Amino acid sequence: MKAVVITEPGAPKVLQVQERATPAPEAGQLLVRVHAAGINRPDVAQRKGNYPPPVGAPIDIPGLEIAGTVEACGEGVERWKEGDAVCALLPGGGYAEYAVVDARHCLPVPQGWSFAEAASLPETVFTVWHNVFQRGALQPGETFLVHGGSSGIGITAIQLAKAWGATVYATAGTDEKCRACEELGADRCLNYKTQDFAEELKADGVDVVLDMIGGEYIPKNLSLLKPDGRLVFINAMQGTQGQFDVRQVMQKRLIITGSTLRPRSADFKAALAAEVEQHVWPNLENGKFKPVLYKTFDLAEAAQAHALMESSGHIGKIVLKVSRD
């Protein structure tokens, strides 16, 4: 099979298409013929040598989410059969014509969705559900703020929080991105280059913040939180260190938490997949959540896709098309 390989840590040009052996499914796994694979920032970090894959995942083939058709089922798989259209979360190896995945980490391609659209779902939806709704415990009627609103995580968080009945705020880096966030359901989106979100939102306050920025955003986030508010980290793109007054945390009874999904156990991801299917998939079927694809690239254009991801010029998801629908 053809696969995109990280030939050495470095710039996007280190991604090259090579021939690799087609993997075989073990017990409880599926072999999926990949039609499309989502691009995510952890892929970029892995390419640079900063995010090694967990044990058992391909060491040099990135890709955490795919959509395609079941080619073969390993021993003990009962739910799926050959030819089924699935999307899946995987620990790596998605930038390839075939991938093996734990059958429990697969979900059906939503009715009416293309493979490219379905490939944009697993990493972002699983991440948002766990961090916003499980760890952040967002409730209907509460107020939610997501930074990076036009990213794959952002567009997912905005739509799911709105469908959940929350008031939604977002930040983004251009007026165009802010308009896109508001069109997706954000009640208000702030251009962080021209507006201070902490000043703009301090009169209202928020119950839950989903932060992928870190750095100087940390004290600002904490200042915005209402009593019993929750700050959830999923990245720290501007730095892992930030000063704040711990008395503020105590006085308002704040919760500071966060997570990384990739290294979690297979059983944890299986339980998360079941909850996502129960709570999120109905919103995909009824149109309350819509895919936002910014651009698709062919498999051989993975380097260009990564360059676009790093430029932050996109609104929504970037996807590799591996084989045609």
PDB file of C-alpha atoms in Angstrom:
ATOM      1  CA  MET A   1       0.000   0.000   0.000  1.00  0.00           C
ATOM      2  CA  LYS A   2       0.972   3.658  -0.329  1.00  0.00           C
ATOM      3  CA  ALA A   3       1.494   5.624   2.883  1.00  0.00           C
ATOM      4  CA  VAL A   4       2.748   9.060   3.846  1.00  0.00           C
ATOM      5  CA  VAL A   5       5.888   8.592   5.916  1.00  0.00           C
ATOM      6  CA  ILE A   6       7.791  10.980   8.174  1.00  0.00           C
ATOM      7  CA  THR A   7      11.274  10.390   6.757  1.00  0.00           C
ATOM      8  CA  GLU A   8      12.933  12.462   9.509  1.00  0.00           C
ATOM      9  CA  PRO A   9      11.798  15.134  11.966  1.00  0.00           C
ATOM     10  CA  GLY A  10      11.425  18.472  10.271  1.00  0.00           C
ATOM     11  CA  ALA A  11       9.466  20.743   7.952  1.00  0.00           C
ATOM     12  CA  PRO A  12       6.481  19.576   5.872  1.00  0.00           C
ATOM     13  CA  LYS A  13       8.784  18.442   3.044  1.00  0.00           C
ATOM     14  CA  VAL A  14       9.895  15.449   5.152  1.00  0.00           C
ATOM     15  CA  LEU A  15       6.495  13.858   4.431  1.00  0.00           C
ATOM     16  CA  GLN A  16       6.920  11.468   1.516  1.00  0.00           C
ATOM     17  CA  VAL A  17       4.781   8.746  -0.038  1.00  0.00           C
ATOM     18  CA  GLN A  18       6.356   5.316   0.255  1.00  0.00           C
ATOM     19  CA  GLU A  19       5.302   1.724  -0.236  1.00  0.00           C
ATOM     20  CA  ARG A  20       4.558  -0.178   2.950  1.00  0.00           C
ATOM     21  CA  ALA A  21       3.133  -3.596   3.702  1.00  0.00           C
ATOM     22  CA  THR A  22      -0.626  -3.640   4.126  1.00  0.00           C
ATOM     23  CA  PRO A  23      -1.364  -4.377   7.794  1.00  0.00           C
ATOM     24  CA  ALA A  24      -3.521  -7.322   8.846  1.00  0.00           C
ATOM     25  CA  PRO A  25      -6.245  -7.036  11.486  1.00  0.00           C
ATOM     26  CA  GLU A  26      -5.755  -8.880  14.748  1.00  0.00           C
ATOM     27  CA  ALA A  27      -8.543 -10.058  17.026  1.00  0.00           C
ATOM     28  CA  GLY A  28     -11.004  -7.241  17.686  1.00  0.00           C
ATOM     29  CA  GLN A  29      -9.657  -5.095  14.858  1.00  0.00           C
ATOM     30  CA  LEU A  30     -10.803  -3.997  11.429  1.00  0.00           C
ATOM     31  CA  LEU A  31      -8.767  -3.454   8.296  1.00  0.00           C
ATOM     32  CA  VAL A  32     -10.198  -0.304   6.725  1.00  0.00           C
ATOM     33  CA  ARG A  33      -9.647   0.802   3.152  1.00  0.00           C
ATOM     34  CA  VAL A  34      -9.045   4.494   3.779  1.00  0.00           C
ATOM     35  CA  HIS A  35     -10.945   6.938   1.600  1.00  0.00           C
ATOM     36  CA  ALA A  36     -10.021  10.054   3.563  1.00  0.00           C
ATOM     37  CA  ALA A  37      -7.901  11.057   6.554  1.00  0.00           C
ATOM     38  CA  GLY A  38      -8.208  14.153   8.718  1.00  0.00           C
ATOM     39  CA  ILE A  39      -5.251  16.466   9.386  1.00  0.00           C
ATOM     40  CA  ASN A  40      -4.719  17.547  13.004  1.00  0.00           C
ATOM     41  CA  ARG A  41      -2.142  19.555  14.928  1.00  0.00           C
ATOM     42  CA  PRO A  42      -0.841  16.465  16.762  1.00  0.00           C
ATOM     43  CA  ASP A  43       0.189  15.180  13.305  1.00  0.00           C
ATOM     44  CA  VAL A  44       2.254  18.333  12.851  1.00  0.00           C
ATOM     45  CA  ALA A  45       3.827  17.878  16.280  1.00  0.00           C
ATOM     46  CA  GLN A  46       4.690  14.261  15.456  1.00  0.00           C
ATOM     47  CA  ARG A  47       6.254  15.318  12.150  1.00  0.00           C
ATOM     48  CA  LYS A  48       8.487  17.725  14.036  1.00  0.00           C
ATOM     49  CA  GLY A  49       9.566  15.007  16.456  1.00  0.00           C
ATOM     50  CA  ASN A  50       7.665  16.459  19.413  1.00  0.00           C
ATOM     51  CA  TYR A  51       4.825  13.939  19.812  1.00  0.00           C
ATOM     52  CA  PRO A  52       5.913  10.292  19.576  1.00  0.00           C
ATOM     53  CA  PRO A  53       3.165   7.761  18.909  1.00  0.00           C
ATOM     54  CA  PRO A  54       2.034   5.406  21.664  1.00  0.00           C
ATOM     55  CA  VAL A  55       3.246   1.825  21.823  1.00  0.00           C
ATOM     56  CA  GLY A  56       1.737  -0.285  19.061  1.00  0.00           C
ATOM     57  CA  ALA A  57       1.019   2.576  16.647  1.00  0.00           C
ATOM     58  CA  PRO A  58       3.020   3.036  13.442  1.00  0.00           C
ATOM     59  CA  ILE A  59       6.110   5.041  14.402  1.00  0.00           C
ATOM     60  CA  ASP A  60       6.410   7.080  11.192  1.00  0.00           C
ATOM     61  CA  ILE A  61       2.934   7.188   9.584  1.00  0.00           C
ATOM     62  CA  PRO A  62       0.810   9.976  11.096  1.00  0.00           C
ATOM     63  CA  GLY A  63      -2.967  10.241  11.064  1.00  0.00           C
ATOM     64  CA  LEU A  64      -5.434  10.003  13.946  1.00  0.00           C
ATOM     65  CA  GLU A  65      -8.783   9.903  12.130  1.00  0.00           C
ATOM     66  CA  ILE A  66     -10.017   8.210   8.975  1.00  0.00           C
ATOM     67  CA  ALA A  67     -13.124   7.279   7.056  1.00  0.00           C
ATOM     68  CA  GLY A  68     -13.445   4.393   4.653  1.00  0.00           C
ATOM     69  CA  THR A  69     -14.860   0.938   4.064  1.00  0.00           C
ATOM     70  CA  VAL A  70     -14.263  -2.229   6.041  1.00  0.00           C
ATOM     71  CA  GLU A  71     -11.955  -4.498   4.072  1.00  0.00           C
ATOM     72  CA  ALA A  72     -11.630  -7.328   6.596  1.00  0.00           C
ATOM     73  CA  CYS A  73     -12.649  -8.149  10.161  1.00  0.00           C
ATOM     74  CA  GLY A  74     -10.446  -9.713  12.789  1.00  0.00           C
ATOM     75  CA  GLU A  75     -11.548 -12.554  15.006  1.00  0.00           C
ATOM     76  CA  GLY A  76     -14.337 -11.675  17.401  1.00  0.00           C
ATOM     77  CA  VAL A  77     -15.670  -8.623  15.566  1.00  0.00           C
ATOM     78  CA  GLU A  78     -19.462  -8.807  15.496  1.00  0.00           C
ATOM     79  CA  ARG A  79     -20.856  -5.327  14.808  1.00  0.00           C
ATOM     80  CA  TRP A  80     -19.120  -4.629  11.497  1.00  0.00           C
ATOM     81  CA  LYS A  81     -18.890  -6.505   8.216  1.00  0.00           C
ATOM     82  CA  GLU A  82     -16.970  -6.119   4.971  1.00  0.00           C
ATOM     83  CA  GLY A  83     -18.141  -3.130   2.965  1.00  0.00           C
ATOM     84  CA  ASP A  84     -19.477  -1.118   5.906  1.00  0.00           C
ATOM     85  CA  ALA A  85     -18.741   2.608   5.755  1.00  0.00           C
ATOM     86  CA  VAL A  86     -17.055   3.709   8.979  1.00  0.00           C
ATOM     87  CA  CYS A  87     -15.074   6.556  10.453  1.00  0.00           C
ATOM     88  CA  ALA A  88     -12.571   5.801  13.172  1.00  0.00           C
ATOM     89  CA  LEU A  89     -10.228   7.177  15.790  1.00  0.00           C
ATOM     90  CA  LEU A  90      -6.789   5.595  15.727  1.00  0.00           C
ATOM     91  CA  PRO A  91      -3.452   6.199  17.481  1.00  0.00           C
ATOM     92  CA  GLY A  92      -1.606   6.657  14.180  1.00  0.00           C
ATOM     93  CA  GLY A  93      -1.251   5.298  10.667  1.00  0.00           C
ATOM     94  CA  GLY A  94      -4.156   7.126   9.060  1.00  0.00           C
ATOM     95  CA  TYR A  95      -2.212   8.673   6.159  1.00  0.00           C
ATOM     96  CA  ALA A  96      -2.283   5.451   4.181  1.00  0.00           C
ATOM     97  CA  GLU A  97      -4.408   3.431   1.787  1.00  0.00           C
ATOM     98  CA  TYR A  98      -5.202   0.920   4.541  1.00  0.00           C
ATOM     99  CA  ALA A  99      -5.241   1.104   8.324  1.00  0.00           C
ATOM    100  CA  VAL A 100      -6.060  -1.258  11.165  1.00  0.00           C
ATOM    101  CA  VAL A 101      -8.238   0.042  13.966  1.00  0.00           C
ATOM    102  CA  ASP A 102      -9.868  -1.239  17.115  1.00  0.00           C
ATOM    103  CA  ALA A 103     -13.416  -2.111  16.013  1.00  0.00           C
ATOM    104  CA  ARG A 104     -14.792  -0.419  19.136  1.00  0.00           C
ATOM    105  CA  HIS A 105     -13.317   2.904  18.018  1.00  0.00           C
ATOM    106  CA  CYS A 106     -15.331   2.948  14.794  1.00  0.00           C
ATOM    107  CA  LEU A 107     -18.632   4.692  14.181  1.00  0.00           C
ATOM    108  CA  PRO A 108     -20.895   4.593  11.127  1.00  0.00           C
ATOM    109  CA  VAL A 109     -20.457   7.283   8.498  1.00  0.00           C
ATOM    110  CA  PRO A 110     -23.438   9.608   9.080  1.00  0.00           C
ATOM    111  CA  GLN A 111     -26.184   9.324   6.478  1.00  0.00           C
ATOM    112  CA  GLY A 112     -25.609  11.725   3.612  1.00  0.00           C
ATOM    113  CA  TRP A 113     -22.006  12.521   4.588  1.00  0.00           C
ATOM    114  CA  SER A 114     -19.079  11.984   2.229  1.00  0.00           C
ATOM    115  CA  PHE A 115     -15.995  10.090   3.372  1.00  0.00           C
ATOM    116  CA  ALA A 116     -14.041  13.360   3.430  1.00  0.00           C
ATOM    117  CA  GLU A 117     -16.648  14.911   5.713  1.00  0.00           C
ATOM    118  CA  ALA A 118     -16.754  11.838   7.949  1.00  0.00           C
ATOM    119  CA  ALA A 119     -12.950  11.805   8.234  1.00  0.00           C
ATOM    120  CA  SER A 120     -13.143  15.258   9.819  1.00  0.00           C
ATOM    121  CA  LEU A 121     -15.101  13.912  12.799  1.00  0.00           C
ATOM    122  CA  PRO A 122     -13.398  11.404  15.114  1.00  0.00           C
ATOM    123  CA  GLU A 123     -10.408  13.259  16.588  1.00  0.00           C
ATOM    124  CA  THR A 124     -12.253  16.532  17.060  1.00  0.00           C
ATOM    125  CA  VAL A 125     -15.590  15.114  18.222  1.00  0.00           C
ATOM    126  CA  PHE A 126     -14.019  12.673  20.685  1.00  0.00           C
ATOM    127  CA  THR A 127     -11.749  15.436  22.029  1.00  0.00           C
ATOM    128  CA  VAL A 128     -14.564  17.956  22.422  1.00  0.00           C
ATOM    129  CA  TRP A 129     -17.006  15.531  23.990  1.00  0.00           C
ATOM    130  CA  HIS A 130     -14.500  14.357  26.570  1.00  0.00           C
ATOM    131  CA  ASN A 131     -13.112  17.768  27.463  1.00  0.00           C
ATOM    132  CA  VAL A 132     -16.153  20.038  27.209  1.00  0.00           C
ATOM    133  CA  PHE A 133     -18.942  17.703  28.292  1.00  0.00           C
ATOM    134  CA  GLN A 134     -17.227  15.108  30.473  1.00  0.00           C
ATOM    135  CA  ARG A 135     -14.329  16.976  32.115  1.00  0.00           C
ATOM    136  CA  GLY A 136     -15.833  20.459  31.727  1.00  0.00           C
ATOM    137  CA  ALA A 137     -19.349  19.244  32.595  1.00  0.00           C
ATOM    138  CA  LEU A 138     -20.993  21.899  30.398  1.00  0.00           C
ATOM    139  CA  GLN A 139     -24.730  22.088  31.151  1.00  0.00           C
ATOM    140  CA  PRO A 140     -27.649  23.507  29.131  1.00  0.00           C
ATOM    141  CA  GLY A 141     -28.088  27.173  29.984  1.00  0.00           C
ATOM    142  CA  GLU A 142     -24.427  27.719  30.909  1.00  0.00           C
ATOM    143  CA  THR A 143     -21.960  29.963  29.085  1.00  0.00           C
ATOM    144  CA  PHE A 144     -19.036  28.492  27.152  1.00  0.00           C
ATOM    145  CA  LEU A 145     -15.900  30.046  25.628  1.00  0.00           C
ATOM    146  CA  VAL A 146     -13.659  28.305  23.103  1.00  0.00           C
ATOM    147  CA  HIS A 147     -10.401  29.763  21.855  1.00  0.00           C
ATOM    148  CA  GLY A 148      -9.387  29.050  18.269  1.00  0.00           C
ATOM    149  CA  GLY A 149     -13.009  29.011  17.192  1.00  0.00           C
ATOM    150  CA  SER A 150     -12.288  28.521  13.495  1.00  0.00           C
ATOM    151  CA  SER A 151     -10.076  25.454  14.027  1.00  0.00           C
ATOM    152  CA  GLY A 152     -11.348  21.913  13.678  1.00  0.00           C
ATOM    153  CA  ILE A 153     -11.746  21.706  17.451  1.00  0.00           C
ATOM    154  CA  GLY A 154     -13.353  25.147  17.535  1.00  0.00           C
ATOM    155  CA  ILE A 155     -16.029  24.548  14.919  1.00  0.00           C
ATOM    156  CA  THR A 156     -16.897  21.274  16.629  1.00  0.00           C
ATOM    157  CA  ALA A 157     -17.067  22.816  20.092  1.00  0.00           C
ATOM    158  CA  ILE A 158     -19.217  25.732  18.919  1.00  0.00           C
ATOM    159  CA  GLN A 159     -21.785  23.515  17.227  1.00  0.00           C
ATOM    160  CA  LEU A 160     -22.008  20.878  19.951  1.00  0.00           C
ATOM    161  CA  ALA A 161     -22.203  23.418  22.781  1.00  0.00           C
ATOM    162  CA  LYS A 162     -24.934  25.317  20.933  1.00  0.00           C
ATOM    163  CA  ALA A 163     -26.874  22.112  20.279  1.00  0.00           C
ATOM    164  CA  TRP A 164     -26.512  21.344  24.003  1.00  0.00           C
ATOM    165  CA  GLY A 165     -28.262  24.602  24.867  1.00  0.00           C
ATOM    166  CA  ALA A 166     -25.289  26.727  25.963  1.00  0.00           C
ATOM    167  CA  THR A 167     -24.498  30.365  25.222  1.00  0.00           C
ATOM    168  CA  VAL A 168     -21.328  30.214  23.137  1.00  0.00           C
ATOM    169  CA  TYR A 169     -18.450  32.665  22.815  1.00  0.00           C
ATOM    170  CA  ALA A 170     -15.340  32.157  20.693  1.00  0.00           C
ATOM    171  CA  THR A 171     -12.101  33.872  19.734  1.00  0.00           C
ATOM    172  CA  ALA A 172     -10.445  33.893  16.324  1.00  0.00           C
ATOM    173  CA  GLY A 173      -7.713  35.828  14.534  1.00  0.00           C
ATOM    174  CA  THR A 174      -9.580  37.612  11.718  1.00  0.00           C
ATOM    175  CA  ASP A 175     -12.959  39.225  11.196  1.00  0.00           C
ATOM    176  CA  GLU A 176     -13.663  36.628   8.492  1.00  0.00           C
ATOM    177  CA  LYS A 177     -13.019  33.808  10.944  1.00  0.00           C
ATOM    178  CA  CYS A 178     -15.202  35.512  13.533  1.00  0.00           C
ATOM    179  CA  ARG A 179     -18.081  35.754  11.054  1.00  0.00           C
ATOM    180  CA  ALA A 180     -17.668  32.053  10.243  1.00  0.00           C
ATOM    181  CA  CYS A 181     -17.848  31.165  13.946  1.00  0.00           C
ATOM    182  CA  GLU A 182     -21.022  33.194  14.367  1.00  0.00           C
ATOM    183  CA  GLU A 183     -22.574  31.587  11.309  1.00  0.00           C
ATOM    184  CA  LEU A 184     -21.915  28.213  12.943  1.00  0.00           C
ATOM    185  CA  GLY A 185     -23.790  29.266  16.066  1.00  0.00           C
ATOM    186  CA  ALA A 186     -21.451  31.300  18.274  1.00  0.00           C
ATOM    187  CA  ASP A 187     -23.422  34.056  19.985  1.00  0.00           C
ATOM    188  CA  ARG A 188     -20.352  36.248  19.756  1.00  0.00           C
ATOM    189  CA  CYS A 189     -16.842  35.814  18.377  1.00  0.00           C
ATOM    190  CA  LEU A 190     -14.004  38.166  19.310  1.00  0.00           C
ATOM    191  CA  ASN A 191     -11.014  38.995  17.119  1.00  0.00           C
ATOM    192  CA  TYR A 192      -8.165  38.475  19.564  1.00  0.00           C
ATOM    193  CA  LYS A 193      -5.879  40.688  17.485  1.00  0.00           C
ATOM    194  CA  THR A 194      -8.085  43.751  17.931  1.00  0.00           C
ATOM    195  CA  GLN A 195     -10.141  42.935  21.044  1.00  0.00           C
ATOM    196  CA  ASP A 196      -9.245  41.849  24.571  1.00  0.00           C
ATOM    197  CA  PHE A 197     -11.586  38.929  25.200  1.00  0.00           C
ATOM    198  CA  ALA A 198     -11.143  39.173  28.963  1.00  0.00           C
ATOM    199  CA  GLU A 199     -12.282  42.813  28.972  1.00  0.00           C
ATOM    200  CA  GLU A 200     -15.074  42.240  26.469  1.00  0.00           C
ATOM    201  CA  LEU A 201     -16.606  39.305  28.350  1.00  0.00           C
ATOM    202  CA  LYS A 202     -15.928  40.228  31.972  1.00  0.00           C
ATOM    203  CA  ALA A 203     -19.426  41.632  32.526  1.00  0.00           C
ATOM    204  CA  ASP A 204     -21.017  38.304  31.543  1.00  0.00           C
ATOM    205  CA  GLY A 205     -18.441  35.766  32.680  1.00  0.00           C
ATOM    206  CA  VAL A 206     -18.353  32.154  31.540  1.00  0.00           C
ATOM    207  CA  ASP A 207     -18.867  28.742  33.115  1.00  0.00           C
ATOM    208  CA  VAL A 208     -16.510  26.668  30.959  1.00  0.00           C
ATOM    209  CA  VAL A 209     -13.424  27.634  28.916  1.00  0.00           C
ATOM    210  CA  LEU A 210     -11.808  25.278  26.396  1.00  0.00           C
ATOM    211  CA  ASP A 211      -8.250  26.521  25.892  1.00  0.00           C
ATOM    212  CA  MET A 212      -5.610  25.402  23.421  1.00  0.00           C
ATOM    213  CA  ILE A 213      -3.496  28.568  23.750  1.00  0.00           C
ATOM    214  CA  GLY A 214      -2.086  28.689  27.299  1.00  0.00           C
ATOM    215  CA  GLY A 215       0.547  31.300  28.145  1.00  0.00           C
ATOM    216  CA  GLU A 216      -0.894  34.740  28.848  1.00  0.00           C
ATOM    217  CA  TYR A 217      -4.427  33.400  28.293  1.00  0.00           C
ATOM    218  CA  ILE A 218      -4.283  31.437  31.563  1.00  0.00           C
ATOM    219  CA  PRO A 219      -4.900  34.300  34.031  1.00  0.00           C
ATOM    220  CA  LYS A 220      -7.404  35.883  31.644  1.00  0.00           C
ATOM    221  CA  ASN A 221      -9.390  32.665  31.453  1.00  0.00           C
ATOM    222  CA  LEU A 222      -9.455  32.317  35.221  1.00  0.00           C
ATOM    223  CA  SER A 223     -10.577  35.912  35.673  1.00  0.00           C
ATOM    224  CA  LEU A 224     -13.568  35.268  33.373  1.00  0.00           C
ATOM    225  CA  LEU A 225     -14.809  32.144  35.099  1.00  0.00           C
ATOM    226  CA  LYS A 226     -17.900  32.381  37.240  1.00  0.00           C
ATOM    227  CA  PRO A 227     -18.012  30.686  40.659  1.00  0.00           C
ATOM    228  CA  ASP A 228     -17.619  26.913  40.211  1.00  0.00           C
ATOM    229  CA  GLY A 229     -16.290  27.515  36.682  1.00  0.00           C
ATOM    230  CA  ARG A 230     -14.101  25.043  34.790  1.00  0.00           C
ATOM    231  CA  LEU A 231     -10.967  25.721  32.711  1.00  0.00           C
ATOM    232  CA  VAL A 232     -10.042  22.833  30.414  1.00  0.00           C
ATOM    233  CA  PHE A 233      -6.703  22.649  28.563  1.00  0.00           C
ATOM    234  CA  ILE A 234      -6.152  20.585  25.426  1.00  0.00           C
ATOM    235  CA  ASN A 235      -2.985  22.338  24.210  1.00  0.00           C
ATOM    236  CA  ALA A 236      -0.695  25.238  25.086  1.00  0.00           C
ATOM    237  CA  MET A 237       0.366  26.716  21.767  1.00  0.00           C
ATOM    238  CA  GLN A 238       1.689  29.924  23.355  1.00  0.00           C
ATOM    239  CA  GLY A 239       3.373  28.335  26.344  1.00  0.00           C
ATOM    240  CA  THR A 240       2.823  25.915  29.194  1.00  0.00           C
ATOM    241  CA  GLN A 241       3.579  28.441  31.930  1.00  0.00           C
ATOM    242  CA  GLY A 242       1.246  31.128  33.260  1.00  0.00           C
ATOM    243  CA  GLN A 243       0.983  33.082  36.503  1.00  0.00           C
ATOM    244  CA  PHE A 244      -2.274  33.404  38.413  1.00  0.00           C
ATOM    245  CA  ASP A 245      -3.516  34.119  41.914  1.00  0.00           C
ATOM    246  CA  VAL A 246      -4.433  30.863  43.614  1.00  0.00           C
ATOM    247  CA  ARG A 247      -6.743  32.781  45.949  1.00  0.00           C
ATOM    248  CA  GLN A 248      -8.966  33.413  42.943  1.00  0.00           C
ATOM    249  CA  VAL A 249      -9.188  29.677  42.361  1.00  0.00           C
ATOM    250  CA  MET A 250     -10.127  29.064  45.991  1.00  0.00           C
ATOM    251  CA  GLN A 251     -12.580  31.938  46.341  1.00  0.00           C
ATOM    252  CA  LYS A 252     -14.499  30.995  43.171  1.00  0.00           C
ATOM    253  CA  ARG A 253     -14.045  27.214  43.670  1.00  0.00           C
ATOM    254  CA  LEU A 254     -12.612  26.878  40.173  1.00  0.00           C
ATOM    255  CA  ILE A 255     -11.617  23.600  38.542  1.00  0.00           C
ATOM    256  CA  ILE A 256      -8.521  23.527  36.310  1.00  0.00           C
ATOM    257  CA  THR A 257      -8.218  20.363  34.257  1.00  0.00           C
ATOM    258  CA  GLY A 258      -7.227  19.055  30.839  1.00  0.00           C
ATOM    259  CA  SER A 259      -6.296  15.958  28.916  1.00  0.00           C
ATOM    260  CA  THR A 260      -4.579  14.379  25.939  1.00  0.00           C
ATOM    261  CA  LEU A 261      -6.581  11.751  24.078  1.00  0.00           C
ATOM    262  CA  ARG A 262      -3.996   9.843  22.074  1.00  0.00           C
ATOM    263  CA  PRO A 263      -2.260   7.975  24.923  1.00  0.00           C
ATOM    264  CA  ARG A 264      -5.483   6.931  26.684  1.00  0.00           C
ATOM    265  CA  SER A 265      -6.295   3.223  26.860  1.00  0.00           C
ATOM    266  CA  ALA A 266      -8.235   1.356  24.209  1.00  0.00           C
ATOM    267  CA  ASP A 267     -10.983   0.625  26.733  1.00  0.00           C
ATOM    268  CA  PHE A 268     -11.324   4.322  27.581  1.00  0.00           C
ATOM    269  CA  LYS A 269     -11.631   5.232  23.897  1.00  0.00           C
ATOM    270  CA  ALA A 270     -14.195   2.477  23.376  1.00  0.00           C
ATOM    271  CA  ALA A 271     -16.354   3.846  26.181  1.00  0.00           C
ATOM    272  CA  LEU A 272     -15.930   7.356  24.789  1.00  0.00           C
ATOM    273  CA  ALA A 273     -16.956   6.188  21.312  1.00  0.00           C
ATOM    274  CA  ALA A 274     -20.141   4.658  22.707  1.00  0.00           C
ATOM    275  CA  GLU A 275     -21.044   7.892  24.468  1.00  0.00           C
ATOM    276  CA  VAL A 276     -20.263   9.973  21.382  1.00  0.00           C
ATOM    277  CA  GLU A 277     -22.511   7.762  19.280  1.00  0.00           C
ATOM    278  CA  GLN A 278     -25.319   8.107  21.807  1.00  0.00           C
ATOM    279  CA  HIS A 279     -25.134  11.867  22.332  1.00  0.00           C
ATOM    280  CA  VAL A 280     -23.434  13.370  19.264  1.00  0.00           C
ATOM    281  CA  TRP A 281     -24.406  11.204  16.303  1.00  0.00           C
ATOM    282  CA  PRO A 282     -28.113  12.194  16.463  1.00  0.00           C
ATOM    283  CA  ASN A 283     -27.036  15.832  15.954  1.00  0.00           C
ATOM    284  CA  LEU A 284     -25.155  14.798  12.814  1.00  0.00           C
ATOM    285  CA  GLU A 285     -28.152  12.952  11.455  1.00  0.00           C
ATOM    286  CA  ASN A 286     -30.641  15.776  12.138  1.00  0.00           C
ATOM    287  CA  GLY A 287     -28.425  18.533  10.764  1.00  0.00           C
ATOM    288  CA  LYS A 288     -27.687  20.390  14.012  1.00  0.00           C
ATOM    289  CA  PHE A 289     -24.000  19.766  13.334  1.00  0.00           C
ATOM    290  CA  LYS A 290     -22.562  20.259   9.867  1.00  0.00           C
ATOM    291  CA  PRO A 291     -19.112  19.498   8.507  1.00  0.00           C
ATOM    292  CA  VAL A 292     -16.850  22.409   7.615  1.00  0.00           C
ATOM    293  CA  LEU A 293     -14.195  21.320   5.126  1.00  0.00           C
ATOM    294  CA  TYR A 294     -11.754  24.069   4.225  1.00  0.00           C
ATOM    295  CA  LYS A 295      -9.680  22.144   1.685  1.00  0.00           C
ATOM    296  CA  THR A 296      -8.917  18.598   0.606  1.00  0.00           C
ATOM    297  CA  PHE A 297      -5.566  17.374  -0.687  1.00  0.00           C
ATOM    298  CA  ASP A 298      -4.492  14.194  -2.415  1.00  0.00           C
ATOM    299  CA  LEU A 299      -2.352  11.777  -0.388  1.00  0.00           C
ATOM    300  CA  ALA A 300       0.795  12.867  -2.222  1.00  0.00           C
ATOM    301  CA  GLU A 301       0.091  16.464  -1.180  1.00  0.00           C
ATOM    302  CA  ALA A 302       0.370  15.833   2.564  1.00  0.00           C
ATOM    303  CA  ALA A 303       3.247  18.319   2.827  1.00  0.00           C
ATOM    304  CA  GLN A 304       1.073  21.095   1.384  1.00  0.00           C
ATOM    305  CA  ALA A 305      -1.717  20.139   3.772  1.00  0.00           C
ATOM    306  CA  HIS A 306       0.638  20.427   6.748  1.00  0.00           C
ATOM    307  CA  ALA A 307       1.943  23.772   5.530  1.00  0.00           C
ATOM    308  CA  LEU A 308      -1.623  25.076   5.385  1.00  0.00           C
ATOM    309  CA  MET A 309      -2.322  23.747   8.882  1.00  0.00           C
ATOM    310  CA  GLU A 310       0.731  25.544  10.250  1.00  0.00           C
ATOM    311  CA  SER A 311      -0.210  28.795   8.511  1.00  0.00           C
ATOM    312  CA  SER A 312      -3.500  28.916  10.476  1.00  0.00           C
ATOM    313  CA  GLY A 313      -5.106  30.340   7.350  1.00  0.00           C
ATOM    314  CA  HIS A 314      -7.896  27.793   7.297  1.00  0.00           C
ATOM    315  CA  ILE A 315     -11.438  27.834   8.631  1.00  0.00           C
ATOM    316  CA  GLY A 316     -12.533  24.319   9.487  1.00  0.00           C
ATOM    317  CA  LYS A 317     -10.927  21.012   8.649  1.00  0.00           C
ATOM    318  CA  ILE A 318      -8.163  19.992   6.245  1.00  0.00           C
ATOM    319  CA  VAL A 319      -8.503  16.467   4.853  1.00  0.00           C
ATOM    320  CA  LEU A 320      -6.439  14.110   2.714  1.00  0.00           C
ATOM    321  CA  LYS A 321      -8.380  12.222   0.045  1.00  0.00           C
ATOM    322  CA  VAL A 322      -6.750   8.830  -0.184  1.00  0.00           C
ATOM    323  CA  SER A 323      -9.112   7.103  -2.586  1.00  0.00           C
ATOM    324  CA  ARG A 324     -12.208   8.442  -4.331  1.00  0.00           C
ATOM    325  CA  ASP A 325     -15.718   8.068  -2.857  1.00  0.00           C
TER     326      ASP A 325
END
